[in-house]
Coordinates of C-alpha atoms in Angstrom, one line a residue:
M1 CA -45.7 0.1 22.2
A2 CA -47.3 0.9 25.1
H3 CA -48.7 4.2 23.8
L4 CA -50.5 2.6 21.3
P5 CA -54.1 0.6 22.0
L6 CA -53.9 -2.7 21.7
P7 CA -55.3 -3.1 18.4
E8 CA -53.1 -0.6 16.9
Q9 CA -50.3 -2.4 18.8
I10 CA -51.2 -5.7 16.7
Q11 CA -51.7 -4.2 13.6
Y12 CA -48.2 -2.2 13.8
S13 CA -46.5 -5.5 15.1
L14 CA -47.9 -7.5 12.3
V15 CA -46.8 -4.8 9.6
R16 CA -43.2 -4.6 10.9
A17 CA -42.8 -8.3 11.2
L18 CA -43.9 -8.3 7.4
G19 CA -41.5 -5.9 7.0
R20 CA -38.7 -7.8 7.7
L21 CA -39.1 -10.1 5.2
P22 CA -37.0 -10.4 2.3
E23 CA -37.9 -8.4 -0.9
P24 CA -39.2 -11.4 -3.1
L25 CA -41.9 -12.6 -0.2
Q26 CA -42.9 -9.0 0.0
I27 CA -43.7 -8.9 -3.5
L28 CA -45.2 -11.9 -3.4
L29 CA -47.5 -11.0 -0.3
S30 CA -49.0 -8.0 -2.6
G31 CA -50.3 -10.5 -5.0
K32 CA -48.9 -8.0 -7.6
K33 CA -45.8 -7.9 -9.9
R34 CA -43.3 -5.9 -9.0
I35 CA -44.4 -2.5 -9.7
V36 CA -42.5 -0.1 -12.5
V37 CA -43.9 2.8 -14.3
D38 CA -41.6 5.1 -16.5
G39 CA -38.8 2.9 -15.2
L40 CA -39.4 3.8 -11.5
T41 CA -39.7 1.2 -9.2
L42 CA -41.9 1.0 -6.4
D43 CA -40.3 0.0 -3.0
A44 CA -41.1 -3.6 -2.1
Q45 CA -41.9 -3.0 1.4
L46 CA -44.5 -0.1 0.4
Q47 CA -45.9 -1.9 -2.3
M48 CA -46.9 -4.7 0.4
I49 CA -48.4 -2.0 2.9
L50 CA -50.5 -0.7 0.0
A51 CA -51.6 -4.1 -0.7
I52 CA -52.5 -4.5 3.0
R53 CA -54.2 -1.1 3.1
A54 CA -56.2 -1.8 -0.2
R55 CA -57.6 -5.1 1.5
M56 CA -58.8 -3.3 4.4
P57 CA -62.3 -2.9 4.7
E58 CA -62.4 1.1 5.5
K59 CA -63.7 4.0 3.7
E60 CA -61.2 6.8 2.0
L61 CA -60.6 9.7 3.4
H62 CA -62.8 11.4 1.1
E63 CA -65.3 9.4 1.7
L64 CA -65.6 10.5 5.2
P65 CA -67.1 13.8 7.0
P66 CA -64.2 15.6 8.1
P67 CA -64.2 14.6 12.0
A68 CA -64.3 11.0 11.0
A69 CA -61.3 11.9 8.6
R70 CA -59.7 13.2 11.1
R71 CA -59.9 10.4 13.9
K72 CA -58.7 8.1 10.7
Y73 CA -56.0 10.1 10.1
R74 CA -54.8 10.2 13.6
R75 CA -55.3 6.2 14.0
E76 CA -53.0 5.5 10.7
A77 CA -50.3 8.1 12.0
R78 CA -50.0 6.2 15.4
V79 CA -49.7 3.2 13.7
G80 CA -47.0 4.2 11.5
S81 CA -45.0 6.3 13.7
G82 CA -43.1 3.4 16.0
I83 CA -41.6 4.0 18.8
P84 CA -40.9 8.0 19.6
E85 CA -37.4 9.4 19.6
A86 CA -36.8 10.5 23.2
M87 CA -36.2 14.5 23.6
A88 CA -34.4 16.6 26.1
E89 CA -37.7 18.3 26.1
V90 CA -40.9 18.4 24.6
R91 CA -43.0 21.3 25.7
D92 CA -46.7 22.0 24.8
L93 CA -47.4 25.9 23.9
E94 CA -50.1 28.3 22.5
Y95 CA -49.4 31.1 20.2
P96 CA -51.7 34.1 19.4
A97 CA -53.6 34.2 16.4
A98 CA -56.4 36.0 15.0
A99 CA -59.3 34.1 16.2
G100 CA -57.9 32.9 19.2
N101 CA -54.8 30.9 20.7
Q102 CA -53.5 28.1 18.3
R103 CA -51.5 25.0 19.9
A104 CA -47.7 24.6 19.3
R105 CA -45.2 21.9 20.7
L106 CA -41.7 22.6 21.0
Y107 CA -39.2 19.9 20.5
V108 CA -35.6 20.2 21.7
P109 CA -33.4 17.1 21.0
P110 CA -30.3 15.8 22.9
G111 CA -27.5 18.0 21.8
A112 CA -29.3 20.6 20.3
E113 CA -27.6 23.8 19.8
E114 CA -29.4 27.2 20.8
G115 CA -29.9 29.7 17.7
P116 CA -31.8 27.0 14.5
L117 CA -35.4 26.5 14.7
L118 CA -37.7 25.2 12.4
V119 CA -41.4 26.2 12.6
Y120 CA -43.3 23.2 11.2
Y121 CA -46.6 23.2 9.4
H122 CA -48.4 19.7 9.7
G123 CA -49.7 18.4 6.2
G124 CA -53.5 17.2 6.0
G125 CA -54.9 18.9 2.8
F126 CA -56.0 21.9 5.2
V127 CA -58.8 19.5 6.8
I128 CA -57.0 17.1 9.1
G129 CA -53.9 16.8 11.0
D130 CA -52.6 18.2 13.9
V131 CA -49.4 18.3 16.5
E132 CA -50.5 14.8 17.5
T133 CA -50.2 13.5 13.8
H134 CA -46.8 14.8 13.0
D135 CA -45.3 14.2 16.5
A136 CA -42.7 11.1 15.2
P137 CA -41.8 13.1 12.1
C138 CA -41.4 15.9 14.0
R139 CA -38.8 14.3 16.7
L140 CA -37.0 12.6 14.2
I141 CA -36.2 15.4 12.1
A142 CA -35.1 17.4 15.3
K143 CA -33.2 14.4 16.5
Q144 CA -31.5 13.9 13.3
A145 CA -30.9 17.6 12.5
R146 CA -30.0 18.4 15.9
I147 CA -32.3 21.7 16.0
R148 CA -35.5 22.9 17.7
V149 CA -38.4 21.8 15.9
L150 CA -41.7 24.0 16.7
S151 CA -44.9 22.1 15.0
V152 CA -47.7 24.4 15.0
E153 CA -51.3 23.7 14.4
Y154 CA -53.8 26.1 12.4
R155 CA -57.6 26.3 12.2
L156 CA -59.0 23.6 9.7
A157 CA -61.1 23.8 7.1
P158 CA -64.2 23.4 6.5
E159 CA -65.0 24.9 9.5
H160 CA -62.3 27.5 8.7
P161 CA -61.6 28.1 5.2
F162 CA -59.0 29.9 3.4
P163 CA -57.2 32.2 4.2
A164 CA -57.5 31.3 7.7
A165 CA -54.9 28.7 7.7
V166 CA -52.4 31.1 5.9
E167 CA -53.5 33.6 8.6
D168 CA -52.8 31.5 11.4
S169 CA -49.4 30.1 9.7
L170 CA -48.2 33.4 9.5
A171 CA -49.2 34.6 13.0
A172 CA -47.1 31.5 14.2
Y173 CA -44.0 32.4 12.1
R174 CA -44.1 36.0 13.7
W175 CA -44.6 34.8 17.1
A176 CA -41.6 32.7 16.9
R177 CA -39.4 35.5 15.6
A178 CA -41.3 37.9 18.7
N179 CA -40.4 34.8 21.3
A180 CA -37.1 33.8 19.7
A181 CA -35.0 33.6 23.3
E182 CA -37.9 31.7 24.7
L183 CA -37.8 29.3 22.3
G184 CA -33.9 29.1 22.3
A185 CA -33.7 30.4 19.0
E186 CA -32.3 33.1 17.2
P187 CA -34.4 35.4 14.8
G188 CA -32.4 35.3 11.8
R189 CA -31.9 31.5 12.0
I190 CA -35.7 30.6 12.1
A191 CA -36.6 28.1 8.8
V192 CA -40.3 27.4 8.0
G193 CA -41.2 24.0 6.6
G194 CA -44.0 21.2 6.4
D195 CA -45.3 18.4 4.3
S196 CA -48.1 18.5 1.6
A197 CA -50.4 21.1 2.7
G198 CA -47.9 22.1 5.4
G199 CA -45.4 22.6 2.3
N200 CA -47.6 24.9 0.8
L201 CA -48.1 26.7 3.8
S202 CA -44.6 27.0 4.4
A203 CA -44.1 28.2 1.0
V204 CA -46.5 30.9 1.1
I205 CA -45.3 32.1 4.3
A206 CA -41.8 32.0 2.8
Q207 CA -43.4 34.4 0.2
L208 CA -45.3 36.6 2.4
A209 CA -42.5 37.2 5.6
T210 CA -39.9 37.9 2.6
A211 CA -42.2 40.6 1.4
A212 CA -42.7 41.7 4.7
G213 CA -39.0 42.3 5.2
E214 CA -38.9 39.2 7.9
A215 CA -37.9 36.4 5.3
P216 CA -37.0 32.8 7.1
Q217 CA -33.6 31.5 7.2
S218 CA -34.6 28.8 4.8
Q219 CA -37.7 27.1 3.5
I220 CA -38.3 23.3 4.0
L221 CA -41.0 21.9 1.7
I222 CA -41.8 18.1 1.9
Y223 CA -44.0 17.1 -1.2
P224 CA -45.7 20.3 -1.2
T225 CA -49.0 20.9 -3.3
V226 CA -48.0 24.5 -5.0
E227 CA -50.6 24.4 -7.8
S228 CA -54.2 22.4 -8.0
I229 CA -55.1 23.9 -11.5
T230 CA -53.1 21.9 -13.9
E231 CA -53.9 18.4 -14.7
W232 CA -50.2 17.1 -13.8
P233 CA -48.9 13.7 -15.0
S234 CA -48.0 12.2 -11.9
L235 CA -51.7 13.0 -10.6
A236 CA -52.8 10.7 -13.5
K237 CA -50.6 8.3 -12.8
F238 CA -50.5 7.8 -9.1
G239 CA -54.1 9.4 -8.0
K240 CA -54.9 6.2 -7.3
G241 CA -53.4 3.3 -5.1
Y242 CA -50.8 5.3 -3.9
I243 CA -51.9 6.8 -0.4
L244 CA -53.4 10.1 -1.7
T245 CA -55.6 9.8 -4.4
T246 CA -57.3 12.3 -7.0
E247 CA -60.5 12.1 -5.1
D248 CA -58.7 12.8 -1.6
R249 CA -57.3 16.0 -3.0
E250 CA -60.3 17.1 -4.8
Y251 CA -62.3 16.7 -1.5
F252 CA -59.3 18.8 0.6
M253 CA -59.4 21.4 -1.8
G254 CA -63.4 21.4 -1.8
N255 CA -63.0 21.9 2.1
Y256 CA -60.4 24.1 1.9
L257 CA -61.4 26.6 -0.7
P258 CA -64.9 28.8 -0.5
P259 CA -67.0 28.9 -3.6
G260 CA -65.5 31.7 -6.1
T261 CA -61.9 31.7 -4.3
D262 CA -59.2 32.3 -7.1
K263 CA -57.3 29.4 -7.3
R264 CA -54.2 31.4 -9.0
D265 CA -54.1 33.4 -5.7
P266 CA -50.4 33.0 -4.8
R267 CA -51.7 32.4 -1.0
V268 CA -53.6 29.0 -2.5
A269 CA -50.9 28.2 -5.4
P270 CA -47.6 29.7 -4.5
L271 CA -46.1 28.4 -7.8
L272 CA -48.1 31.5 -9.6
A273 CA -46.8 34.5 -7.6
A274 CA -45.6 37.1 -10.2
D275 CA -42.3 37.1 -9.0
L276 CA -40.3 34.6 -7.1
S277 CA -36.8 36.1 -6.9
G278 CA -35.3 37.1 -3.7
L279 CA -36.7 33.9 -1.5
P280 CA -34.7 32.1 1.4
P281 CA -32.8 29.3 0.1
A282 CA -35.4 25.9 0.0
I283 CA -35.1 22.0 0.1
V284 CA -37.7 20.9 -1.9
L285 CA -38.4 17.1 -1.7
T286 CA -40.4 14.9 -3.6
A287 CA -41.4 11.0 -4.4
D288 CA -41.4 9.1 -7.5
F289 CA -44.7 7.6 -7.1
D290 CA -46.4 11.0 -5.5
P291 CA -49.4 12.3 -7.5
L292 CA -48.1 16.0 -6.1
R293 CA -44.4 15.0 -7.7
D294 CA -44.7 17.2 -11.2
E295 CA -46.1 20.4 -9.2
A296 CA -43.4 20.2 -6.5
E297 CA -40.8 20.0 -9.3
C298 CA -42.2 22.8 -11.6
Y299 CA -42.0 24.8 -8.4
V300 CA -38.0 23.5 -8.2
D301 CA -37.6 25.0 -11.6
A302 CA -39.4 27.9 -11.2
L303 CA -37.7 28.9 -8.3
R304 CA -34.0 28.2 -9.7
T305 CA -35.0 30.3 -12.7
A306 CA -35.7 33.1 -10.6
G307 CA -32.5 32.8 -9.0
N308 CA -33.1 31.3 -5.8
E309 CA -30.7 28.6 -4.3
V310 CA -32.5 25.0 -4.1
E311 CA -31.8 21.5 -3.3
H312 CA -33.9 19.1 -4.6
L313 CA -34.2 15.5 -3.0
R314 CA -36.2 13.1 -5.1
I315 CA -36.7 9.8 -2.9
A316 CA -36.7 6.6 -5.0
G317 CA -39.5 4.3 -4.8
M318 CA -41.5 6.1 -2.7
G319 CA -44.9 7.4 -2.7
H320 CA -47.1 10.5 -0.9
G321 CA -46.9 10.8 3.0
F322 CA -44.0 8.8 3.7
I323 CA -42.9 10.4 6.9
H324 CA -45.7 8.8 8.3
M325 CA -44.1 5.3 8.2
I326 CA -41.1 5.5 9.7
G327 CA -42.1 3.2 12.0
I328 CA -43.1 0.4 9.8
Q329 CA -41.1 1.1 6.7
D330 CA -37.0 0.9 6.5
S331 CA -37.0 2.9 3.4
A332 CA -39.4 5.9 4.8
R333 CA -37.1 6.2 8.2
T334 CA -34.3 6.6 5.9
A335 CA -35.5 9.3 3.6
T336 CA -36.6 11.2 6.5
V337 CA -33.1 10.8 7.9
Q338 CA -31.6 11.8 5.0
L339 CA -34.1 15.2 4.5
A340 CA -33.2 15.7 8.6
E341 CA -29.8 15.6 7.9
A342 CA -30.0 18.4 4.7
V343 CA -32.3 20.7 7.2
G344 CA -29.4 20.7 9.9
K345 CA -27.0 21.6 7.1
I346 CA -28.9 24.2 5.7
I347 CA -30.2 26.1 9.0
R348 CA -26.7 26.4 10.4
R349 CA -25.4 28.7 7.7
A350 CA -25.4 32.2 7.8
P351 CA -28.4 33.9 9.7
V352 CA -30.5 36.0 7.3
G353 CA -29.2 39.5 7.5
M354 CA -25.4 38.6 7.1

């Protein structure tokens, strides 16, 4: 764990050691009975981690100005990441966007075949996050799927509100297609994917690129936000105490959307697009205890109703943001590996246009 500062090494080691305890002891340490909601049982290790977080004297993301929230997010991502997966190549790049070049990072795992490439958009509510916060999950997905992953940054709100993130994300996808050979990819085997806000951007780019005749090979939506108007039941049930809170979500969308923005714009709410037919095959991952669960699963139903192919992975016992816990929570790592294996299968299928 030499990549972590000493205080974070200690925090990581403590949480990892507690995670090896038997489940009854983890529940006991949480200070609560086993949490069961609507017949769904929260993962014991996650219940303990949530209890540890609740006892820490730190402000929540929505209580911090964006620069401080970004630092908190980076620190928590480092603690939860564990030992980085070794890659055959990690290359820092830049891609051109309307307001200037943006950072990107290419991951090439050992044994990766040429052709498949996943353009990955990080989560963080359009306000926080970068290639560093998502280094560990991108490495694990690349390794387990045996594909290249291009992690890209985009301009963040509130300094750069909507539609800046959409514009940059589309530019990144188009740049990857135009420079496919340099990236070891084929234009017809480039998928888009991301988590949370990055899942939203992936769904939006899949729609925009398909309409423009340059559809991605597939779309990988990891607990995406797809419509922020409806009072979804999962938001009421899990909007407090399960990592992402209702207040966090309001904070993110309040920073992302300028006053007067139409929240029904499909570039904000891809679920509300007038026509969802003809979109690339999708993997949509949701989690039992995620406040975004219901809107994402509504998108699964809408995509299927429109005639699209969708593989839905519902992860039992887990909450939002678990891909950042792969170093400290066994179930989070197992779920991320399951996702990566599904990604590897879908992205190796026939390229677009065949």
